[in-house]
Coordinates of N, CA and C in Angstrom, one line a residue:
Chain P
X26 N -14.0 -11.3 -5.7 CA -13.3 -10.1 -5.3 C -12.4 -10.4 -4.1
X27 N -11.2 -10.1 -4.1 CA -10.3 -10.3 -3.1 C -10.5 -9.4 -1.9
X28 N -10.6 -9.9 -0.7 CA -10.7 -9.1 0.5 C -9.6 -9.5 1.5
X29 N -9.1 -8.5 2.2 CA -8.0 -8.8 3.1 C -8.5 -8.2 4.5
X30 N -8.4 -9.1 5.5 CA -8.8 -8.7 6.9 C -7.6 -8.8 7.8
X31 N -7.4 -7.8 8.5 CA -6.3 -7.8 9.6 C -7.0 -7.8 10.9
X32 N -6.4 -8.5 11.8 CA -6.7 -8.3 13.2 C -5.6 -8.6 14.2
X33 N -5.5 -7.8 15.3 CA -6.5 -6.8 15.7 C -6.2 -5.5 14.9
X34 N -7.1 -4.5 15.0 CA -6.9 -3.2 14.3 C -6.1 -2.3 15.2
X35 N -6.2 -2.5 16.5 CA -5.4 -1.8 17.5 C -4.8 -2.7 18.5
X36 N -3.6 -2.4 18.8 CA -2.8 -3.3 19.7 C -2.0 -2.5 20.6
X37 N -2.2 -2.6 21.9 CA -1.4 -1.9 22.9 C -0.6 -3.0 23.7
X38 N 0.7 -2.9 23.6 CA 1.6 -3.9 24.2 C 2.5 -3.3 25.2
X39 N 3.0 -4.1 26.1 CA 4.0 -3.7 27.0 C 5.4 -4.1 26.4
X40 N 6.4 -3.3 26.6 CA 7.7 -3.7 26.2 C 8.1 -5.0 26.8
X41 N 8.7 -5.8 25.9 CA 9.2 -7.1 26.3 C 8.2 -8.2 26.1
X42 N 7.0 -7.9 25.7 CA 6.0 -8.9 25.5 C 6.0 -9.4 24.0
X43 N 5.4 -10.5 23.8 CA 5.2 -11.1 22.4 C 3.8 -10.9 21.9
X44 N 3.6 -10.8 20.6 CA 2.2 -10.8 20.1 C 2.3 -11.1 18.6
X45 N 1.1 -11.4 18.1 CA 0.9 -11.8 16.7 C -0.2 -11.0 16.0
X46 N 0.1 -10.5 14.9 CA -0.9 -9.8 14.0 C -1.3 -10.8 12.9
X47 N -2.6 -10.9 12.7 CA -3.1 -11.9 11.7 C -3.6 -11.2 10.4
X48 N -3.4 -11.8 9.3 CA -3.9 -11.3 8.0 C -4.5 -12.4 7.3
X49 N -5.8 -12.3 7.1 CA -6.6 -13.3 6.3 C -7.0 -12.7 5.0
X50 N -7.0 -13.6 4.0 CA -7.5 -13.1 2.7 C -8.4 -14.1 2.0
X51 N -9.3 -13.6 1.1 CA -10.4 -14.4 0.7 C -10.2 -15.3 -0.5
X52 N -9.3 -15.0 -1.4 CA -9.1 -15.8 -2.6 C -7.7 -16.1 -2.8
X53 N -7.4 -17.0 -3.7 CA -6.1 -17.5 -3.9 C -5.1 -16.4 -4.3
X54 N -4.0 -16.4 -3.6 CA -2.9 -15.6 -4.0 C -1.6 -16.2 -3.3
X55 N -0.5 -16.0 -4.0 CA 0.7 -16.6 -3.4 C 1.8 -15.5 -3.1
X56 N 1.3 -14.2 -3.1 CA 2.2 -13.1 -2.9 C 1.6 -12.2 -1.8
X57 N 2.3 -12.1 -0.7 CA 1.8 -11.2 0.4 C 2.9 -10.3 0.9
X58 N 2.5 -9.1 1.2 CA 3.5 -8.1 1.6 C 3.1 -7.5 2.9
X59 N 4.1 -7.2 3.7 CA 3.9 -6.5 5.0 C 4.6 -5.2 4.9
X60 N 3.9 -4.1 5.3 CA 4.5 -2.8 5.3 C 4.3 -2.2 6.7
X61 N 5.2 -1.2 7.0 CA 5.2 -0.4 8.2 C 4.9 1.0 7.8
X62 N 4.1 1.7 8.6 CA 3.9 3.1 8.4 C 4.0 3.9 9.7
X63 N 4.8 4.9 9.7 CA 4.9 5.8 10.9 C 4.0 7.0 10.6
X64 N 3.5 7.7 11.6 CA 2.5 8.8 11.4 C 3.1 9.8 10.4
X65 N 2.3 10.1 9.5 CA 2.6 11.2 8.5 C 3.7 10.8 7.5
X66 N 4.0 9.5 7.5 CA 5.0 9.0 6.6 C 4.5 8.1 5.5
X67 N 5.4 7.6 4.6 CA 5.0 6.7 3.6 C 5.1 5.3 4.1
X68 N 4.8 4.3 3.2 CA 4.9 2.9 3.6 C 6.3 2.4 3.4
X69 N 6.8 1.7 4.4 CA 8.1 1.1 4.3 C 7.9 -0.4 4.2
X70 N 8.5 -1.0 3.1 CA 8.4 -2.5 2.9 C 9.1 -3.2 4.0
X71 N 8.5 -4.2 4.6 CA 9.1 -5.1 5.7 C 9.4 -6.4 5.1
X72 N 8.4 -7.1 4.6 CA 8.6 -8.5 4.1 C 7.8 -8.7 2.8
X73 N 8.4 -9.5 1.9 CA 7.7 -10.0 0.8 C 7.6 -11.6 0.9
X74 N 6.5 -12.1 0.9 CA 6.3 -13.6 1.1 C 5.7 -14.1 -0.2
X75 N 6.5 -15.1 -0.9 CA 6.2 -15.4 -2.2 C 5.7 -16.9 -2.4
X76 N 5.6 -17.6 -1.3 CA 5.2 -19.0 -1.5 C 4.7 -19.6 -0.2
X77 N 3.9 -20.7 -0.3 CA 3.4 -21.3 0.8 C 4.5 -21.8 1.8
X78 N 4.4 -21.5 3.0 CA 5.4 -21.9 4.0 C 6.5 -20.9 4.2
X79 N 6.5 -19.8 3.4 CA 7.5 -18.8 3.5 C 7.6 -18.2 4.9
X80 N 8.8 -18.1 5.4 CA 9.0 -17.4 6.7 C 10.2 -16.5 6.5
X81 N 10.0 -15.2 7.0 CA 11.1 -14.3 6.9 C 11.2 -13.6 8.3
X82 N 12.4 -13.3 8.7 CA 12.6 -12.6 10.0 C 13.6 -11.4 9.8
X83 N 13.3 -10.4 10.5 CA 14.1 -9.2 10.5 C 14.0 -8.6 11.9
X84 N 15.1 -8.8 12.7 CA 15.1 -8.3 14.1 C 14.0 -8.9 14.9
X85 N 13.1 -8.2 15.5 CA 12.1 -8.7 16.4 C 10.8 -9.1 15.7
X86 N 10.8 -8.9 14.3 CA 9.6 -9.2 13.5 C 9.9 -10.5 12.7
X87 N 8.8 -11.4 12.7 CA 8.9 -12.5 11.8 C 7.5 -12.7 11.1
X88 N 7.6 -12.9 9.8 CA 6.4 -13.0 9.0 C 6.3 -14.4 8.4
X89 N 5.1 -15.0 8.3 CA 4.9 -16.3 7.7 C 3.7 -16.3 6.8
X90 N 3.7 -17.2 5.9 CA 2.6 -17.3 4.9 C 2.1 -18.7 4.8
X91 N 0.8 -19.0 5.0 CA 0.2 -20.2 4.7 C -0.9 -20.0 3.6
X92 N -0.6 -20.3 2.4 CA -1.5 -20.0 1.3 C -2.7 -21.0 1.3
X93 N -2.6 -22.1 1.9 CA -3.7 -23.0 1.9 C -4.8 -22.5 2.9
X94 N -4.3 -22.0 4.0 CA -5.3 -21.4 5.0 C -5.6 -19.9 4.6
X95 N -4.9 -19.4 3.6 CA -5.0 -17.9 3.2 C -4.8 -17.0 4.4
X96 N -3.6 -17.3 5.1 CA -3.3 -16.6 6.3 C -1.8 -16.3 6.4
X97 N -1.6 -15.0 6.8 CA -0.2 -14.6 7.1 C -0.2 -14.1 8.5
X98 N 0.9 -14.3 9.2 CA 1.1 -13.7 10.5 C 2.3 -12.9 10.6
X99 N 2.3 -11.9 11.4 CA 3.4 -11.1 11.7 C 3.6 -11.1 13.2
X100 N 4.7 -11.8 13.6 CA 4.9 -12.1 15.0 C 6.0 -11.1 15.6
X101 N 5.7 -10.5 16.7 CA 6.5 -9.5 17.4 C 7.1 -10.2 18.6
X102 N 8.4 -10.2 18.7 CA 9.1 -10.8 19.9 C 9.7 -9.7 20.7
X103 N 9.4 -9.8 22.0 CA 10.0 -8.8 23.0 C 9.9 -7.4 22.5
X104 N 8.7 -6.9 22.4 CA 8.5 -5.6 21.8 C 9.3 -4.5 22.4
X105 N 9.7 -3.5 21.6 CA 10.3 -2.3 22.1 C 9.5 -1.1 21.5
X106 N 9.7 0.0 22.2 CA 8.9 1.2 21.8 C 9.1 1.6 20.3
X107 N 10.3 1.4 19.8 CA 10.5 1.7 18.4 C 9.7 1.0 17.4
X108 N 9.0 -0.1 17.8 CA 8.2 -0.8 16.9 C 6.8 -0.2 16.8
X109 N 6.5 0.8 17.6 CA 5.2 1.5 17.6 C 5.0 2.1 16.2
X110 N 3.9 1.7 15.5 CA 3.7 2.1 14.1 C 2.4 1.4 13.7
X111 N 2.0 1.7 12.5 CA 0.8 1.0 11.9 C 1.4 0.0 10.9
X112 N 0.9 -1.3 11.0 CA 1.4 -2.3 10.1 C 0.3 -2.8 9.2
X113 N 0.6 -2.9 7.9 CA -0.3 -3.3 6.9 C 0.1 -4.6 6.2
X114 N -0.8 -5.4 6.0 CA -0.6 -6.5 5.1 C -1.3 -6.2 3.8
X115 N -0.7 -6.7 2.7 CA -1.3 -6.5 1.4 C -1.1 -7.7 0.5
X116 N -2.1 -8.1 -0.2 CA -2.1 -9.3 -1.0 C -2.2 -8.9 -2.5
X117 N -1.3 -9.6 -3.3 CA -1.3 -9.3 -4.7 C -2.5 -10.0 -5.4
X118 N -3.2 -9.2 -6.1 CA -4.4 -9.7 -6.8 C -4.3 -9.7 -8.3
X119 N -4.5 -10.9 -8.9 CA -4.4 -10.9 -10.3 C -5.7 -11.2 -11.0
X120 N -6.8 -11.2 -10.2 CA -8.1 -11.5 -10.7 C -8.6 -10.5 -11.7
X121 N -8.5 -10.8 -13.0 CA -9.1 -9.9 -14.0 C -8.4 -8.6 -14.2
X122 N -7.1 -8.6 -13.8 CA -6.4 -7.3 -13.9 C -4.9 -7.6 -14.2
X123 N -4.2 -6.5 -14.3 CA -2.8 -6.7 -14.5 C -2.0 -6.9 -13.2
X124 N -2.7 -6.9 -12.1 CA -2.1 -7.1 -10.8 C -2.0 -5.9 -10.0
X125 N -2.4 -5.9 -8.8 CA -2.2 -4.8 -7.9 C -2.4 -5.3 -6.4
X126 N -2.1 -4.4 -5.5 CA -2.2 -4.8 -4.1 C -3.5 -4.5 -3.5
X127 N -4.0 -5.4 -2.7 CA -5.2 -5.2 -1.9 C -4.8 -5.1 -0.5
X128 N -5.1 -4.1 0.2 CA -4.6 -3.9 1.6 C -5.6 -4.2 2.7
X129 N -5.1 -4.7 3.8 CA -5.9 -4.8 5.0 C -6.0 -3.3 5.6
X130 N -6.8 -3.2 6.6 CA -7.1 -1.9 7.2 C -5.9 -1.4 8.1
X131 N -5.0 -2.3 8.4 CA -3.9 -1.9 9.2 C -4.1 -2.2 10.7
X132 N -3.0 -2.4 11.3 CA -3.0 -2.7 12.8 C -2.1 -1.6 13.4
X133 N -2.7 -0.8 14.2 CA -2.0 0.3 14.9 C -1.4 -0.3 16.2
X134 N -0.1 -0.4 16.2 CA 0.6 -0.9 17.4 C 1.2 0.2 18.2
X135 N 0.9 0.1 19.5 CA 1.5 1.0 20.5 C 2.2 0.2 21.6
X136 N 3.5 0.4 21.7 CA 4.3 -0.3 22.7 C 4.7 0.6 23.8
X137 N 4.2 0.2 25.0 CA 4.4 1.1 26.2 C 5.4 0.5 27.1
X138 N 6.2 1.4 27.8 CA 7.2 0.9 28.7 C 6.6 0.2 29.9
Chain H
X16 N 16.0 3.5 -2.8 CA 14.8 4.2 -3.1 C 14.5 4.0 -4.6
X17 N 13.2 3.8 -5.0 CA 12.9 3.6 -6.4 C 12.8 4.9 -7.1
X18 N 13.1 6.0 -6.6 CA 13.1 7.3 -7.3 C 11.7 7.8 -7.6
X19 N 10.8 7.8 -6.7 CA 9.4 8.2 -6.9 C 9.2 9.6 -6.2
X20 N 8.7 10.5 -6.9 CA 8.5 11.9 -6.4 C 7.0 12.2 -6.6
X21 N 6.4 12.6 -5.6 CA 5.0 13.1 -5.7 C 4.9 14.6 -5.5
X22 N 4.1 15.3 -6.3 CA 3.9 16.7 -6.1 C 2.5 17.1 -6.3
X23 N 1.9 18.1 -5.6 CA 2.6 18.7 -4.4 C 2.5 17.7 -3.2
X24 N 3.2 18.1 -2.2 CA 3.2 17.3 -0.9 C 1.9 17.6 -0.1
X25 N 1.5 18.8 -0.2 CA 0.3 19.3 0.5 C -0.5 20.2 -0.4
X26 N -1.8 20.1 -0.3 CA -2.7 21.0 -1.1 C -4.0 21.2 -0.4
X27 N -4.4 22.5 -0.4 CA -5.8 22.8 0.0 C -6.5 23.4 -1.1
X28 N -7.7 22.9 -1.4 CA -8.4 23.4 -2.6 C -9.9 23.5 -2.2
X29 N -10.6 24.3 -3.1 CA -12.0 24.5 -2.8 C -12.9 23.5 -3.6
X30 N -14.0 23.2 -3.0 CA -15.0 22.3 -3.6 C -15.3 22.8 -5.0
X31 N -15.3 21.8 -5.9 CA -15.7 22.2 -7.3 C -14.5 22.5 -8.2
X32 N -13.3 22.7 -7.7 CA -12.2 23.1 -8.5 C -11.5 21.8 -9.0
X33 N -10.8 21.9 -10.1 CA -10.0 20.7 -10.6 C -8.7 20.7 -9.9
X34 N -8.2 19.5 -9.7 CA -6.9 19.3 -9.0 C -6.1 18.2 -9.7
X35 N -4.9 18.4 -10.0 CA -4.0 17.4 -10.6 C -2.8 17.1 -9.7
X36 N -2.7 15.8 -9.4 CA -1.5 15.4 -8.6 C -0.6 14.6 -9.5
X37 N 0.7 14.8 -9.3 CA 1.7 14.2 -10.2 C 2.6 13.2 -9.5
X38 N 2.9 12.1 -10.2 CA 3.8 11.1 -9.7 C 4.9 11.0 -10.7
X39 N 6.1 11.1 -10.3 CA 7.2 11.0 -11.3 C 8.2 10.0 -10.8
X40 N 8.6 9.1 -11.7 CA 9.6 8.1 -11.4 C 10.8 8.2 -12.3
X41 N 11.9 7.7 -11.9 CA 13.1 7.9 -12.6 C 13.7 6.6 -13.1
X42 N 13.0 5.5 -12.9 CA 13.6 4.2 -13.2 C 12.9 3.4 -14.2
X43 N 12.0 4.0 -15.0 CA 11.5 3.4 -16.2 C 10.6 2.1 -15.9
X44 N 9.9 2.2 -14.7 CA 9.0 1.1 -14.4 C 7.7 1.2 -15.2
X45 N 7.3 0.0 -15.6 CA 6.1 0.0 -16.4 C 4.8 0.2 -15.6
X46 N 4.7 -0.4 -14.4 CA 3.5 -0.3 -13.7 C 3.5 0.8 -12.6
X47 N 2.5 1.6 -12.6 CA 2.3 2.7 -11.6 C 0.9 2.7 -11.1
X48 N 0.7 3.1 -9.9 CA -0.5 3.0 -9.2 C -0.8 4.3 -8.4
X49 N -2.1 4.6 -8.3 CA -2.6 5.6 -7.3 C -3.5 5.0 -6.3
X50 N -3.2 5.2 -5.0 CA -4.0 4.8 -3.9 C -4.4 6.0 -3.1
X51 N -5.5 5.9 -2.4 CA -5.8 6.9 -1.4 C -5.9 6.2 0.0
X52 N -5.5 6.9 1.0 CA -5.5 6.3 2.4 C -6.4 7.2 3.3
X53 N -7.4 6.5 3.9 CA -8.3 7.2 4.8 C -8.4 6.4 6.1
X54 N -8.6 7.0 7.2 CA -8.7 6.3 8.5 C -9.7 5.2 8.4
X55 N -9.3 4.1 8.9 CA -10.3 3.0 8.9 C -10.5 2.2 7.7
X56 N -9.8 2.6 6.6 CA -9.9 2.0 5.3 C -8.6 1.4 4.7
X57 N -7.5 1.6 5.4 CA -6.3 1.2 4.8 C -6.0 2.0 3.5
X58 N -5.4 1.4 2.5 CA -5.2 2.0 1.2 C -6.1 1.3 0.2
X59 N -6.7 2.2 -0.6 CA -7.6 1.7 -1.7 C -7.1 2.1 -3.0
X60 N -7.2 1.3 -4.0 CA -6.7 1.6 -5.3 C -7.6 2.4 -6.1
X61 N -7.1 3.5 -6.7 CA -7.9 4.4 -7.5 C -7.8 4.1 -9.0
X62 N -6.6 4.2 -9.5 CA -6.4 3.8 -10.9 C -5.0 3.2 -11.0
X63 N -4.7 2.5 -12.0 CA -3.3 2.1 -12.2 C -3.0 2.1 -13.7
X64 N -1.7 2.1 -14.0 CA -1.2 2.1 -15.4 C -0.3 1.0 -15.6
X65 N -0.4 0.3 -16.8 CA 0.6 -0.8 -17.1 C 1.4 -0.4 -18.4
X66 N 1.4 0.9 -18.7 CA 2.2 1.3 -19.8 C 1.7 2.7 -20.2
X67 N 2.5 3.3 -21.2 CA 2.1 4.6 -21.7 C 0.7 4.5 -22.3
X68 N -0.2 5.3 -21.9 CA -1.6 5.4 -22.4 C -2.4 4.2 -22.1
X69 N -1.9 3.3 -21.2 CA -2.6 2.1 -20.8 C -2.9 2.2 -19.3
X70 N -4.2 2.5 -19.0 CA -4.6 2.6 -17.7 C -5.9 1.8 -17.4
X71 N -6.2 1.6 -16.1 CA -7.4 0.9 -15.8 C -7.9 1.4 -14.4
X72 N -9.2 1.1 -14.2 CA -9.8 1.6 -12.9 C -9.5 0.6 -11.8
X73 N -9.5 1.2 -10.6 CA -9.4 0.4 -9.4 C -10.7 0.5 -8.6
X74 N -10.6 0.2 -7.3 CA -11.8 0.0 -6.5 C -12.6 1.3 -6.3
X75 N -11.9 2.4 -6.2 CA -12.6 3.7 -5.9 C -12.3 4.8 -7.0
X76 N -12.6 4.5 -8.2 CA -12.2 5.4 -9.3 C -13.2 6.5 -9.6
X77 N -14.4 6.4 -9.1 CA -15.4 7.5 -9.4 C -14.9 8.8 -9.0
X78 N -15.0 9.8 -9.9 CA -14.5 11.2 -9.6 C -13.1 11.4 -9.9
X79 N -12.4 10.4 -10.4 CA -10.9 10.5 -10.7 C -10.7 10.1 -12.1
X80 N -9.7 10.8 -12.7 CA -9.2 10.3 -14.0 C -7.7 10.3 -13.9
X81 N -7.0 9.6 -14.8 CA -5.6 9.5 -14.9 C -5.1 9.7 -16.3
X82 N -3.8 10.0 -16.4 CA -3.2 10.0 -17.7 C -1.7 9.7 -17.5
X83 N -1.2 9.0 -18.6 CA 0.2 8.6 -18.6 C 0.6 8.8 -20.1
X84 N 1.2 9.9 -20.3 CA 1.6 10.2 -21.7 C 3.1 9.9 -21.9
X85 N 3.8 9.7 -20.8 CA 5.2 9.2 -20.9 C 5.5 8.3 -19.7
X86 N 6.4 7.4 -19.8 CA 6.7 6.4 -18.8 C 6.9 7.0 -17.4
X87 N 7.6 8.1 -17.3 CA 8.0 8.6 -16.0 C 6.9 9.3 -15.2
X88 N 5.8 9.7 -15.9 CA 4.8 10.5 -15.2 C 3.4 9.9 -15.2
X89 N 2.8 9.9 -14.1 CA 1.4 9.3 -13.9 C 0.6 10.4 -13.2
X90 N -0.3 11.0 -13.9 CA -1.1 12.1 -13.3 C -2.5 11.6 -12.8
X91 N -2.9 12.1 -11.7 CA -4.2 11.9 -11.1 C -5.0 13.2 -11.1
X92 N -6.1 13.2 -11.7 CA -6.9 14.4 -11.7 C -8.3 14.2 -11.1
X93 N -8.6 15.2 -10.2 CA -9.9 15.3 -9.7 C -10.6 16.3 -10.5
X94 N -11.6 16.0 -11.3 CA -12.2 16.9 -12.2 C -12.9 18.0 -11.5
X95 N -13.6 17.7 -10.4 CA -14.3 18.7 -9.6 C -14.3 18.2 -8.2
X96 N -13.3 18.7 -7.4 CA -13.0 18.2 -6.1 C -14.2 18.3 -5.2
X97 N -14.4 17.2 -4.4 CA -15.5 17.2 -3.3 C -14.8 16.9 -2.0
X98 N -15.5 17.2 -0.9 CA -15.0 17.1 0.4 C -14.7 15.6 0.7
X99 N -15.4 14.7 0.1 CA -15.1 13.3 0.3 C -13.8 12.8 -0.3
X100 N -13.2 13.7 -1.1 CA -11.9 13.4 -1.7 C -10.7 13.9 -0.9
X101 N -11.0 14.5 0.3 CA -10.0 14.8 1.2 C -9.4 13.5 1.7
X102 N -8.1 13.4 1.5 CA -7.4 12.2 1.8 C -5.9 12.4 1.6
X103 N -5.2 11.3 1.9 CA -3.7 11.2 1.6 C -3.6 10.3 0.3
X104 N -3.0 10.8 -0.7 CA -2.8 10.1 -1.9 C -1.4 9.6 -2.1
X105 N -1.3 8.3 -2.3 CA 0.0 7.7 -2.5 C 0.1 7.1 -4.0
X106 N 1.3 7.4 -4.6 CA 1.6 6.8 -5.8 C 2.6 5.6 -5.5
X107 N 2.5 4.6 -6.3 CA 3.4 3.4 -6.1 C 3.8 2.9 -7.5
X108 N 5.0 2.3 -7.5 CA 5.5 1.6 -8.7 C 5.7 0.1 -8.3
X109 N 5.6 -0.7 -9.4 CA 5.9 -2.1 -9.2 C 7.1 -2.4 -9.9
X110 N 8.1 -3.0 -9.2 CA 9.4 -3.3 -9.8 C 9.6 -4.8 -9.7
X111 N 10.3 -5.4 -10.6 CA 10.7 -6.8 -10.5 C 12.0 -6.9 -9.8
X112 N 11.9 -7.8 -8.8 CA 13.1 -8.1 -8.0 C 14.1 -9.0 -8.8
X113 N 15.2 -9.3 -8.2 CA 16.2 -10.1 -8.9 C 15.8 -11.6 -9.0
X114 N 15.9 -12.2 -10.2 CA 15.6 -13.6 -10.3 C 14.1 -13.9 -10.5
X115 N 13.9 -15.1 -11.0 CA 12.5 -15.5 -11.3 C 11.6 -15.6 -10.1
X116 N 12.3 -16.0 -9.0 CA 11.5 -16.2 -7.8 C 11.2 -15.0 -6.9
X117 N 11.9 -13.9 -7.3 CA 11.8 -12.7 -6.4 C 10.4 -12.1 -6.5
X118 N 9.7 -12.3 -7.6 CA 8.4 -11.6 -7.8 C 8.6 -10.1 -7.9
X119 N 7.5 -9.5 -7.6 CA 7.5 -8.0 -7.7 C 7.5 -7.4 -6.4
X120 N 8.1 -6.2 -6.3 CA 8.0 -5.4 -5.1 C 7.3 -4.1 -5.4
X121 N 6.6 -3.6 -4.5 CA 5.9 -2.3 -4.7 C 6.5 -1.3 -3.8
X122 N 6.9 -0.1 -4.3 CA 7.5 1.0 -3.6 C 6.6 2.2 -3.7
X123 N 6.4 2.9 -2.6 CA 5.5 4.0 -2.5 C 6.2 5.3 -2.4
X124 N 5.5 6.3 -3.0 CA 6.0 7.7 -2.8 C 5.7 8.2 -1.5
X125 N 6.1 9.5 -1.2 CA 5.9 10.1 0.1 C 4.5 10.6 0.4
X126 N 3.7 10.6 -0.6 CA 2.3 10.9 -0.4 C 2.0 12.4 -0.6
X127 N 0.7 12.7 -1.0 CA 0.2 14.0 -1.1 C -1.0 14.1 -0.2
X128 N -1.0 15.1 0.7 CA -2.1 15.3 1.6 C -3.0 16.4 1.0
X129 N -4.2 16.0 0.6 CA -5.1 16.9 -0.1 C -6.3 17.2 0.8
X130 N -6.6 18.4 1.0 CA -7.8 18.9 1.8 C -8.7 19.7 0.8
X131 N -9.9 19.2 0.8 CA -10.9 19.9 0.0 C -11.9 20.6 0.9
X132 N -12.0 22.0 0.8 CA -12.8 22.8 1.8 C -14.0 23.3 1.1

């Protein structure tokens, strides 16, 4: 059974600082997704990582995937208040099924001035 | 946007009553999913569908049933609602991106906030 662990679950940052959110998963998969969710809203797709060593960047966010270590990271550079949200990683699971996403519990990020 | 509409957006219902949530898509995607979101749990899969009349259970399927009689609609039914089913329910579709290496992308609807009293 595929399990996905994110840490930290809560993150309070000051503007301008850097930090990394970690996403570990328990069984083999080569497709990992990062989503952002604002309060009361749906999930917005940030990154799709499809192979070992994949790195994608968008603005102050950069995501990477190491399938051998079963680890993805979401790095935040010089945080700004607008990045405050909950971030989820999700791993695509094909074990015995047609495929679906298994989510981590999310990291609630708060960026303070 | 992948053209996903969930209805209703909000619902309050009484314990023991049946409730049906609807997910409608406009782009003929084969795969559709129902997730629930609860504080401290992230999103958990309830049921999914891989075609008309083809459905399967997810991690938290007890107390829920689904139907898909046509490609565009995926219905989630709570046969007899309980307070533990108070949650936010999200529908999702899985779409193939461009090219062999793009893989699949999952797009989520706006959600239905269900309260069982």
